[in-house]
Amino acid sequence: MSDSFPLGDDDPSSYPQASTLEDFTRNLTSVRERIAGACRRVGRDPAEVRLLPISKTVNEARIRLSVEAGCRELGENKVQEAHRKWQGLSDLQDLRWSLVGHLQTNKAKQVACFASEFQALDSLRVAEVLDRRLQALGRGLDVFIQVNTSEESSKYGLPPDAVEAFVRRLPAYSALRVRGLMTLALFSPDTSRVRQCFVRLRELRDRIRQEVPEGDGVTELSMGMSGDFEAAIEEGATVVRVGQAIYGARRLPDSHFWPST
Ligand SMILES: *Cc1c(COP(=O)(O)O)cnc(C)c1O
């Protein structure tokens, strides 16, 4: 899938590896400036946009540098990797862990014990198992419903027209605090088709808020990654998930993290 990324400035392989505190400080400053620039273009307040650094594949030493440079929350795609890092970095105060990748029910117990947020909820079965595990621990979890806005059969997430019915069922799981919707846009050099995914997620959120009484908590839009977060912000993103623009290009292809086309 990585070979379908646009080339040029957005080509992920062009992100240099960050390995010093100065690298991380510079990259974070640059990402925050780009966030502010995108907000300015559409008259939004940059304080409405939360930057979620995605630290998958990054080792603990480099994560520590990024935390020193100002990262206070970390997003990971895989449960085991996240859990291992959570343990290894437990001496750091007030770090918040967000799971952004697909979850199998047999890993729900692990997620329940350390994650603050889960952004890839797309089945009632997972909601039920997570809720049971969380209740047992007396914990709550912020959740985002993942929506397959590109309708590629290879992507996780609910089809857009299934989200309303899903939202109506969620109050049954009281340990889950529904925060909003999440999507992975189409990977395509065709920026108008990428943008269409973001528009779709925003319109879906607006409709749910109007028409679904149980959808009160559905306010946030988690959309946009290193290659497309500015367009996502212009279309209303309130959370952007940025890995490579902070940490540098990954060696593993993205098909390792989500099903490839
Ligand atoms: C890896 C990942 C990201 C970040 O992608 P980058 O290209 O590193 O910015 C965002 N969301 C999810 C679900 C991911 O797995």
PDB file of C-alpha atoms and ligand atoms in Angstrom:
ATOM      1  CA  MET A   1       0.000   0.000   0.000  1.00  0.00           C
ATOM      2  CA  SER A   2       2.882   2.360   0.705  1.00  0.00           C
ATOM      3  CA  ASP A   3       3.679   2.559  -3.002  1.00  0.00           C
ATOM      4  CA  SER A   4       0.373   4.324  -3.567  1.00  0.00           C
ATOM      5  CA  PHE A   5       1.404   7.298  -1.427  1.00  0.00           C
ATOM      6  CA  PRO A   6       1.885  10.496  -3.369  1.00  0.00           C
ATOM      7  CA  LEU A   7       5.505  11.328  -4.067  1.00  0.00           C
ATOM      8  CA  GLY A   8       7.159  14.637  -3.335  1.00  0.00           C
ATOM      9  CA  ASP A   9       6.824  16.483  -0.017  1.00  0.00           C
ATOM     10  CA  ASP A  10       4.255  14.028   1.231  1.00  0.00           C
ATOM     11  CA  ASP A  11       6.327  10.958   0.426  1.00  0.00           C
ATOM     12  CA  PRO A  12       6.775   9.334   3.860  1.00  0.00           C
ATOM     13  CA  SER A  13      10.164   7.945   2.906  1.00  0.00           C
ATOM     14  CA  SER A  14      11.363  11.554   2.839  1.00  0.00           C
ATOM     15  CA  TYR A  15      10.838  12.021   6.601  1.00  0.00           C
ATOM     16  CA  PRO A  16      14.309  11.940   8.166  1.00  0.00           C
ATOM     17  CA  GLN A  17      14.808   9.797  11.256  1.00  0.00           C
ATOM     18  CA  ALA A  18      14.521  11.852  14.462  1.00  0.00           C
ATOM     19  CA  SER A  19      17.105  10.716  16.976  1.00  0.00           C
ATOM     20  CA  THR A  20      18.005  13.691  19.167  1.00  0.00           C
ATOM     21  CA  LEU A  21      16.025  15.999  21.437  1.00  0.00           C
ATOM     22  CA  GLU A  22      16.659  18.803  18.931  1.00  0.00           C
ATOM     23  CA  ASP A  23      15.220  16.683  16.099  1.00  0.00           C
ATOM     24  CA  PHE A  24      12.037  16.070  18.078  1.00  0.00           C
ATOM     25  CA  THR A  25      11.713  19.671  19.172  1.00  0.00           C
ATOM     26  CA  ARG A  26      12.110  20.832  15.584  1.00  0.00           C
ATOM     27  CA  ASN A  27       9.662  18.285  14.175  1.00  0.00           C
ATOM     28  CA  LEU A  28       7.026  19.033  16.814  1.00  0.00           C
ATOM     29  CA  THR A  29       7.386  22.756  16.204  1.00  0.00           C
ATOM     30  CA  SER A  30       7.025  22.229  12.492  1.00  0.00           C
ATOM     31  CA  VAL A  31       3.948  19.982  12.839  1.00  0.00           C
ATOM     32  CA  ARG A  32       2.324  22.476  15.235  1.00  0.00           C
ATOM     33  CA  GLU A  33       3.046  25.299  12.791  1.00  0.00           C
ATOM     34  CA  ARG A  34       1.445  23.310   9.992  1.00  0.00           C
ATOM     35  CA  ILE A  35      -1.582  22.661  12.229  1.00  0.00           C
ATOM     36  CA  ALA A  36      -1.829  26.376  12.994  1.00  0.00           C
ATOM     37  CA  GLY A  37      -1.468  27.242   9.305  1.00  0.00           C
ATOM     38  CA  ALA A  38      -4.269  24.883   8.297  1.00  0.00           C
ATOM     39  CA  CYS A  39      -6.475  26.321  11.064  1.00  0.00           C
ATOM     40  CA  ARG A  40      -5.757  29.855   9.893  1.00  0.00           C
ATOM     41  CA  ARG A  41      -6.796  29.055   6.343  1.00  0.00           C
ATOM     42  CA  VAL A  42     -10.284  28.067   7.487  1.00  0.00           C
ATOM     43  CA  GLY A  43     -10.690  30.366  10.488  1.00  0.00           C
ATOM     44  CA  ARG A  44     -10.345  27.707  13.186  1.00  0.00           C
ATOM     45  CA  ASP A  45      -8.669  28.013  16.574  1.00  0.00           C
ATOM     46  CA  PRO A  46      -5.580  25.714  16.744  1.00  0.00           C
ATOM     47  CA  ALA A  47      -6.576  24.911  20.345  1.00  0.00           C
ATOM     48  CA  GLU A  48      -9.458  22.860  18.868  1.00  0.00           C
ATOM     49  CA  VAL A  49      -7.005  20.448  17.268  1.00  0.00           C
ATOM     50  CA  ARG A  50      -5.308  17.818  19.367  1.00  0.00           C
ATOM     51  CA  LEU A  51      -2.038  16.376  18.101  1.00  0.00           C
ATOM     52  CA  LEU A  52      -1.791  12.651  18.855  1.00  0.00           C
ATOM     53  CA  PRO A  53       1.788  11.481  18.197  1.00  0.00           C
ATOM     54  CA  ILE A  54       1.871   7.926  16.815  1.00  0.00           C
ATOM     55  CA  SER A  55       4.900   6.067  18.147  1.00  0.00           C
ATOM     56  CA  LYS A  56       4.437   2.628  16.562  1.00  0.00           C
ATOM     57  CA  THR A  57       7.738   0.867  15.714  1.00  0.00           C
ATOM     58  CA  VAL A  58       9.657   3.567  17.632  1.00  0.00           C
ATOM     59  CA  ASN A  59      11.860   2.220  20.422  1.00  0.00           C
ATOM     60  CA  GLU A  60      11.619   3.364  24.027  1.00  0.00           C
ATOM     61  CA  ALA A  61      14.799   5.451  23.938  1.00  0.00           C
ATOM     62  CA  ARG A  62      13.481   7.577  21.087  1.00  0.00           C
ATOM     63  CA  ILE A  63      10.030   7.770  22.632  1.00  0.00           C
ATOM     64  CA  ARG A  64      11.638   9.163  25.795  1.00  0.00           C
ATOM     65  CA  LEU A  65      13.244  11.929  23.744  1.00  0.00           C
ATOM     66  CA  SER A  66       9.896  12.767  22.149  1.00  0.00           C
ATOM     67  CA  VAL A  67       8.280  12.935  25.573  1.00  0.00           C
ATOM     68  CA  GLU A  68      11.045  15.250  26.711  1.00  0.00           C
ATOM     69  CA  ALA A  69      10.321  17.388  23.649  1.00  0.00           C
ATOM     70  CA  GLY A  70       6.679  17.686  24.673  1.00  0.00           C
ATOM     71  CA  CYS A  71       4.666  14.597  23.685  1.00  0.00           C
ATOM     72  CA  ARG A  72       2.240  13.847  26.522  1.00  0.00           C
ATOM     73  CA  GLU A  73       0.185  11.189  24.837  1.00  0.00           C
ATOM     74  CA  LEU A  74       1.189   8.380  22.545  1.00  0.00           C
ATOM     75  CA  GLY A  75      -0.779   6.440  19.974  1.00  0.00           C
ATOM     76  CA  GLU A  76       0.049   2.857  19.066  1.00  0.00           C
ATOM     77  CA  ASN A  77      -1.472   0.539  16.490  1.00  0.00           C
ATOM     78  CA  LYS A  78      -0.816  -2.839  18.105  1.00  0.00           C
ATOM     79  CA  VAL A  79      -1.860  -3.868  21.593  1.00  0.00           C
ATOM     80  CA  GLN A  80       1.155  -5.950  22.548  1.00  0.00           C
ATOM     81  CA  GLU A  81       3.641  -3.345  21.407  1.00  0.00           C
ATOM     82  CA  ALA A  82       1.724  -0.646  23.277  1.00  0.00           C
ATOM     83  CA  HIS A  83       1.484  -2.704  26.445  1.00  0.00           C
ATOM     84  CA  ARG A  84       5.196  -3.468  26.399  1.00  0.00           C
ATOM     85  CA  LYS A  85       6.062   0.228  25.990  1.00  0.00           C
ATOM     86  CA  TRP A  86       3.591   1.246  28.692  1.00  0.00           C
ATOM     87  CA  GLN A  87       5.440  -1.047  31.083  1.00  0.00           C
ATOM     88  CA  GLY A  88       8.871   0.092  29.967  1.00  0.00           C
ATOM     89  CA  LEU A  89       7.987   3.764  30.295  1.00  0.00           C
ATOM     90  CA  SER A  90       5.996   3.508  33.513  1.00  0.00           C
ATOM     91  CA  ASP A  91       8.467   5.819  35.288  1.00  0.00           C
ATOM     92  CA  LEU A  92       7.283   8.731  33.112  1.00  0.00           C
ATOM     93  CA  GLN A  93       4.516  10.742  34.754  1.00  0.00           C
ATOM     94  CA  ASP A  94       1.121  11.459  33.208  1.00  0.00           C
ATOM     95  CA  LEU A  95       1.606   9.736  29.876  1.00  0.00           C
ATOM     96  CA  ARG A  96      -1.659   8.893  28.137  1.00  0.00           C
ATOM     97  CA  TRP A  97      -1.860   5.863  25.829  1.00  0.00           C
ATOM     98  CA  SER A  98      -4.200   5.661  22.864  1.00  0.00           C
ATOM     99  CA  LEU A  99      -4.820   2.506  20.820  1.00  0.00           C
ATOM    100  CA  VAL A 100      -5.542   3.404  17.195  1.00  0.00           C
ATOM    101  CA  GLY A 101      -5.473  -0.045  15.569  1.00  0.00           C
ATOM    102  CA  HIS A 102      -7.919  -2.906  15.154  1.00  0.00           C
ATOM    103  CA  LEU A 103      -8.583  -4.903  18.310  1.00  0.00           C
ATOM    104  CA  GLN A 104      -9.384  -8.559  18.718  1.00  0.00           C
ATOM    105  CA  THR A 105     -11.547  -9.531  21.672  1.00  0.00           C
ATOM    106  CA  ASN A 106      -8.820 -11.707  23.166  1.00  0.00           C
ATOM    107  CA  LYS A 107      -6.668  -8.574  23.660  1.00  0.00           C
ATOM    108  CA  ALA A 108      -9.406  -6.502  25.275  1.00  0.00           C
ATOM    109  CA  LYS A 109      -8.261  -7.389  28.770  1.00  0.00           C
ATOM    110  CA  GLN A 110      -4.822  -5.916  28.103  1.00  0.00           C
ATOM    111  CA  VAL A 111      -6.256  -2.727  26.646  1.00  0.00           C
ATOM    112  CA  ALA A 112      -8.600  -2.294  29.592  1.00  0.00           C
ATOM    113  CA  CYS A 113      -5.731  -2.249  32.048  1.00  0.00           C
ATOM    114  CA  PHE A 114      -3.579   0.524  30.589  1.00  0.00           C
ATOM    115  CA  ALA A 115      -5.154   2.463  27.710  1.00  0.00           C
ATOM    116  CA  SER A 116      -6.852   5.833  28.149  1.00  0.00           C
ATOM    117  CA  GLU A 117      -8.381   5.784  24.705  1.00  0.00           C
ATOM    118  CA  PHE A 118      -9.344   3.377  21.943  1.00  0.00           C
ATOM    119  CA  GLN A 119      -9.900   4.879  18.501  1.00  0.00           C
ATOM    120  CA  ALA A 120     -10.783   1.835  16.399  1.00  0.00           C
ATOM    121  CA  LEU A 121     -14.088   0.567  17.811  1.00  0.00           C
ATOM    122  CA  ASP A 122     -16.053  -1.116  15.040  1.00  0.00           C
ATOM    123  CA  SER A 123     -17.955  -4.011  16.582  1.00  0.00           C
ATOM    124  CA  LEU A 124     -20.446  -4.528  19.382  1.00  0.00           C
ATOM    125  CA  ARG A 125     -18.626  -7.705  20.336  1.00  0.00           C
ATOM    126  CA  VAL A 126     -15.469  -5.710  21.090  1.00  0.00           C
ATOM    127  CA  ALA A 127     -17.530  -3.048  22.894  1.00  0.00           C
ATOM    128  CA  GLU A 128     -19.087  -5.706  25.091  1.00  0.00           C
ATOM    129  CA  VAL A 129     -15.845  -7.453  26.003  1.00  0.00           C
ATOM    130  CA  LEU A 130     -14.023  -4.171  26.618  1.00  0.00           C
ATOM    131  CA  ASP A 131     -16.857  -2.918  28.799  1.00  0.00           C
ATOM    132  CA  ARG A 132     -16.858  -6.081  30.891  1.00  0.00           C
ATOM    133  CA  ARG A 133     -13.088  -5.912  31.416  1.00  0.00           C
ATOM    134  CA  LEU A 134     -13.213  -2.214  32.274  1.00  0.00           C
ATOM    135  CA  GLN A 135     -16.089  -2.658  34.731  1.00  0.00           C
ATOM    136  CA  ALA A 136     -14.101  -5.349  36.514  1.00  0.00           C
ATOM    137  CA  LEU A 137     -11.195  -2.942  36.921  1.00  0.00           C
ATOM    138  CA  GLY A 138     -13.339   0.078  37.774  1.00  0.00           C
ATOM    139  CA  ARG A 139     -11.932   1.941  34.773  1.00  0.00           C
ATOM    140  CA  GLY A 140     -13.413   3.931  31.905  1.00  0.00           C
ATOM    141  CA  LEU A 141     -12.147   4.337  28.355  1.00  0.00           C
ATOM    142  CA  ASP A 142     -12.588   7.089  25.769  1.00  0.00           C
ATOM    143  CA  VAL A 143     -13.619   5.541  22.461  1.00  0.00           C
ATOM    144  CA  PHE A 144     -13.895   6.602  18.845  1.00  0.00           C
ATOM    145  CA  ILE A 145     -15.940   4.654  16.320  1.00  0.00           C
ATOM    146  CA  GLN A 146     -13.852   3.771  13.271  1.00  0.00           C
ATOM    147  CA  VAL A 147     -15.639   4.444  10.006  1.00  0.00           C
ATOM    148  CA  ASN A 148     -14.577   3.091   6.627  1.00  0.00           C
ATOM    149  CA  THR A 149     -15.104   6.314   4.689  1.00  0.00           C
ATOM    150  CA  SER A 150     -13.223   5.112   1.613  1.00  0.00           C
ATOM    151  CA  GLU A 151     -15.347   1.937   1.477  1.00  0.00           C
ATOM    152  CA  GLU A 152     -12.330  -0.096   0.431  1.00  0.00           C
ATOM    153  CA  SER A 153     -13.101  -3.674   1.374  1.00  0.00           C
ATOM    154  CA  SER A 154      -9.605  -3.965   2.833  1.00  0.00           C
ATOM    155  CA  LYS A 155     -10.097  -1.329   5.520  1.00  0.00           C
ATOM    156  CA  TYR A 156     -11.392  -1.849   9.017  1.00  0.00           C
ATOM    157  CA  GLY A 157     -14.247   0.239  10.315  1.00  0.00           C
ATOM    158  CA  LEU A 158     -18.004   0.346   9.985  1.00  0.00           C
ATOM    159  CA  PRO A 159     -19.583   1.307   6.681  1.00  0.00           C
ATOM    160  CA  PRO A 160     -20.918   4.875   7.062  1.00  0.00           C
ATOM    161  CA  ASP A 161     -24.547   3.795   6.868  1.00  0.00           C
ATOM    162  CA  ALA A 162     -24.123   1.393   9.806  1.00  0.00           C
ATOM    163  CA  VAL A 163     -22.820   3.992  12.255  1.00  0.00           C
ATOM    164  CA  GLU A 164     -26.145   5.461  13.430  1.00  0.00           C
ATOM    165  CA  ALA A 165     -27.522   2.087  14.510  1.00  0.00           C
ATOM    166  CA  PHE A 166     -24.190   1.294  16.188  1.00  0.00           C
ATOM    167  CA  VAL A 167     -24.236   4.534  18.177  1.00  0.00           C
ATOM    168  CA  ARG A 168     -27.741   3.728  19.471  1.00  0.00           C
ATOM    169  CA  ARG A 169     -26.422   0.521  21.024  1.00  0.00           C
ATOM    170  CA  LEU A 170     -23.440   1.999  22.853  1.00  0.00           C
ATOM    171  CA  PRO A 171     -25.148   3.365  25.993  1.00  0.00           C
ATOM    172  CA  ALA A 172     -25.395  -0.274  27.118  1.00  0.00           C
ATOM    173  CA  TYR A 173     -21.629  -0.208  27.673  1.00  0.00           C
ATOM    174  CA  SER A 174     -21.267   2.388  30.376  1.00  0.00           C
ATOM    175  CA  ALA A 175     -17.497   2.106  30.827  1.00  0.00           C
ATOM    176  CA  LEU A 176     -17.048   3.310  27.245  1.00  0.00           C
ATOM    177  CA  ARG A 177     -17.172   7.088  26.869  1.00  0.00           C
ATOM    178  CA  VAL A 178     -17.978   7.787  23.234  1.00  0.00           C
ATOM    179  CA  ARG A 179     -15.988  10.782  22.009  1.00  0.00           C
ATOM    180  CA  GLY A 180     -16.338  10.769  18.270  1.00  0.00           C
ATOM    181  CA  LEU A 181     -15.529   9.183  14.938  1.00  0.00           C
ATOM    182  CA  MET A 182     -12.207   8.099  13.463  1.00  0.00           C
ATOM    183  CA  THR A 183     -11.195   7.301   9.899  1.00  0.00           C
ATOM    184  CA  LEU A 184      -8.247   6.410   7.723  1.00  0.00           C
ATOM    185  CA  ALA A 185      -8.655   8.214   4.421  1.00  0.00           C
ATOM    186  CA  LEU A 186      -8.026   6.678   1.057  1.00  0.00           C
ATOM    187  CA  PHE A 187      -4.321   6.345   0.260  1.00  0.00           C
ATOM    188  CA  SER A 188      -4.233   8.115  -3.034  1.00  0.00           C
ATOM    189  CA  PRO A 189      -2.345  10.885  -4.785  1.00  0.00           C
ATOM    190  CA  ASP A 190      -5.777  12.207  -5.770  1.00  0.00           C
ATOM    191  CA  THR A 191      -6.187  14.793  -3.008  1.00  0.00           C
ATOM    192  CA  SER A 192      -9.811  15.531  -3.825  1.00  0.00           C
ATOM    193  CA  ARG A 193     -10.746  11.887  -3.190  1.00  0.00           C
ATOM    194  CA  VAL A 194      -8.759  11.917   0.066  1.00  0.00           C
ATOM    195  CA  ARG A 195     -10.543  15.076   1.140  1.00  0.00           C
ATOM    196  CA  GLN A 196     -13.889  13.497   0.304  1.00  0.00           C
ATOM    197  CA  CYS A 197     -13.258  10.916   3.053  1.00  0.00           C
ATOM    198  CA  PHE A 198     -12.801  13.705   5.597  1.00  0.00           C
ATOM    199  CA  VAL A 199     -15.926  15.524   4.420  1.00  0.00           C
ATOM    200  CA  ARG A 200     -17.842  12.294   4.704  1.00  0.00           C
ATOM    201  CA  LEU A 201     -16.800  11.736   8.316  1.00  0.00           C
ATOM    202  CA  ARG A 202     -17.729  15.303   9.265  1.00  0.00           C
ATOM    203  CA  GLU A 203     -21.147  15.076   7.608  1.00  0.00           C
ATOM    204  CA  LEU A 204     -21.783  11.758   9.311  1.00  0.00           C
ATOM    205  CA  ARG A 205     -20.933  13.251  12.707  1.00  0.00           C
ATOM    206  CA  ASP A 206     -23.203  16.230  12.073  1.00  0.00           C
ATOM    207  CA  ARG A 207     -26.076  13.989  11.080  1.00  0.00           C
ATOM    208  CA  ILE A 208     -25.641  11.744  14.120  1.00  0.00           C
ATOM    209  CA  ARG A 209     -25.600  14.713  16.445  1.00  0.00           C
ATOM    210  CA  GLN A 210     -28.823  15.952  14.941  1.00  0.00           C
ATOM    211  CA  GLU A 211     -30.721  12.729  14.667  1.00  0.00           C
ATOM    212  CA  VAL A 212     -29.460  10.259  17.242  1.00  0.00           C
ATOM    213  CA  PRO A 213     -30.231  11.093  20.886  1.00  0.00           C
ATOM    214  CA  GLU A 214     -27.594   8.560  22.021  1.00  0.00           C
ATOM    215  CA  GLY A 215     -25.047  10.368  19.838  1.00  0.00           C
ATOM    216  CA  ASP A 216     -24.561  13.267  22.231  1.00  0.00           C
ATOM    217  CA  GLY A 217     -20.934  12.385  22.901  1.00  0.00           C
ATOM    218  CA  VAL A 218     -20.071  12.039  19.219  1.00  0.00           C
ATOM    219  CA  THR A 219     -18.252  15.340  18.831  1.00  0.00           C
ATOM    220  CA  GLU A 220     -14.631  14.610  17.901  1.00  0.00           C
ATOM    221  CA  LEU A 221     -13.270  13.818  14.445  1.00  0.00           C
ATOM    222  CA  SER A 222      -9.999  11.866  14.455  1.00  0.00           C
ATOM    223  CA  MET A 223      -8.709  12.125  10.902  1.00  0.00           C
ATOM    224  CA  GLY A 224      -5.471  13.032   9.164  1.00  0.00           C
ATOM    225  CA  MET A 225      -1.974  11.524   9.323  1.00  0.00           C
ATOM    226  CA  SER A 226       1.486  12.801   8.340  1.00  0.00           C
ATOM    227  CA  GLY A 227       0.630  12.989   4.638  1.00  0.00           C
ATOM    228  CA  ASP A 228      -2.819  14.521   4.861  1.00  0.00           C
ATOM    229  CA  PHE A 229      -3.438  16.168   8.251  1.00  0.00           C
ATOM    230  CA  GLU A 230      -3.672  19.701   6.880  1.00  0.00           C
ATOM    231  CA  ALA A 231      -6.538  18.808   4.547  1.00  0.00           C
ATOM    232  CA  ALA A 232      -8.186  16.929   7.437  1.00  0.00           C
ATOM    233  CA  ILE A 233      -7.998  20.023   9.641  1.00  0.00           C
ATOM    234  CA  GLU A 234      -9.460  22.167   6.882  1.00  0.00           C
ATOM    235  CA  GLU A 235     -12.380  19.713   6.838  1.00  0.00           C
ATOM    236  CA  GLY A 236     -12.882  19.757  10.601  1.00  0.00           C
ATOM    237  CA  ALA A 237     -10.474  17.303  12.279  1.00  0.00           C
ATOM    238  CA  THR A 238     -10.254  17.736  16.053  1.00  0.00           C
ATOM    239  CA  VAL A 239      -7.608  15.014  16.474  1.00  0.00           C
ATOM    240  CA  VAL A 240      -4.753  14.377  14.037  1.00  0.00           C
ATOM    241  CA  ARG A 241      -2.692  11.192  14.343  1.00  0.00           C
ATOM    242  CA  VAL A 242       0.853  11.980  13.276  1.00  0.00           C
ATOM    243  CA  GLY A 243       3.725   9.492  13.304  1.00  0.00           C
ATOM    244  CA  GLN A 244       6.337   9.887  10.602  1.00  0.00           C
ATOM    245  CA  ALA A 245       6.393  13.690  10.536  1.00  0.00           C
ATOM    246  CA  ILE A 246       7.491  13.531  14.196  1.00  0.00           C
ATOM    247  CA  TYR A 247       9.539  10.329  14.436  1.00  0.00           C
ATOM    248  CA  GLY A 248      10.765   9.893  10.872  1.00  0.00           C
ATOM    249  CA  ALA A 249       9.937   7.372   8.157  1.00  0.00           C
ATOM    250  CA  ARG A 250       9.114   3.834   9.257  1.00  0.00           C
ATOM    251  CA  ARG A 251      10.881   0.888   7.762  1.00  0.00           C
ATOM    252  CA  LEU A 252       7.899  -1.434   8.038  1.00  0.00           C
ATOM    253  CA  PRO A 253       5.349  -1.016   5.256  1.00  0.00           C
ATOM    254  CA  ASP A 254       1.934   0.174   6.408  1.00  0.00           C
ATOM    255  CA  SER A 255       0.386  -3.100   5.265  1.00  0.00           C
ATOM    256  CA  HIS A 256       1.874  -4.450   8.491  1.00  0.00           C
ATOM    257  CA  PHE A 257      -0.596  -2.295  10.440  1.00  0.00           C
ATOM    258  CA  TRP A 258      -3.758  -2.528   8.417  1.00  0.00           C
ATOM    259  CA  PRO A 259      -4.897  -4.830   5.662  1.00  0.00           C
ATOM    260  CA  SER A 260      -3.466  -3.860   2.302  1.00  0.00           C
ATOM    261  CA  THR A 261      -5.466  -3.471  -0.860  1.00  0.00           C
TER     262      THR A 261
HETATM  263  C1  LIG B   1       0.509   4.705  11.786  1.00  0.00           C
HETATM  264  C2  LIG B   1      -0.830   5.304  11.937  1.00  0.00           C
HETATM  265  C3  LIG B   1      -1.012   6.690  11.844  1.00  0.00           C
HETATM  266  C4  LIG B   1       0.118   7.665  11.586  1.00  0.00           C
HETATM  267  O1  LIG B   1       0.621   7.560  10.284  1.00  0.00           O
HETATM  268  P1  LIG B   1       1.901   8.443   9.872  1.00  0.00           P
HETATM  269  O2  LIG B   1       2.026   8.253   8.418  1.00  0.00           O
HETATM  270  O3  LIG B   1       3.042   7.872  10.635  1.00  0.00           O
HETATM  271  O4  LIG B   1       1.623   9.829  10.290  1.00  0.00           O
HETATM  272  C5  LIG B   1      -2.300   7.187  12.011  1.00  0.00           C
HETATM  273  N1  LIG B   1      -3.338   6.364  12.259  1.00  0.00           N
HETATM  274  C6  LIG B   1      -3.199   5.034  12.363  1.00  0.00           C
HETATM  275  C7  LIG B   1      -4.391   4.203  12.641  1.00  0.00           C
HETATM  276  C8  LIG B   1      -1.939   4.464  12.218  1.00  0.00           C
HETATM  277  O5  LIG B   1      -1.804   3.134  12.328  1.00  0.00           O
END
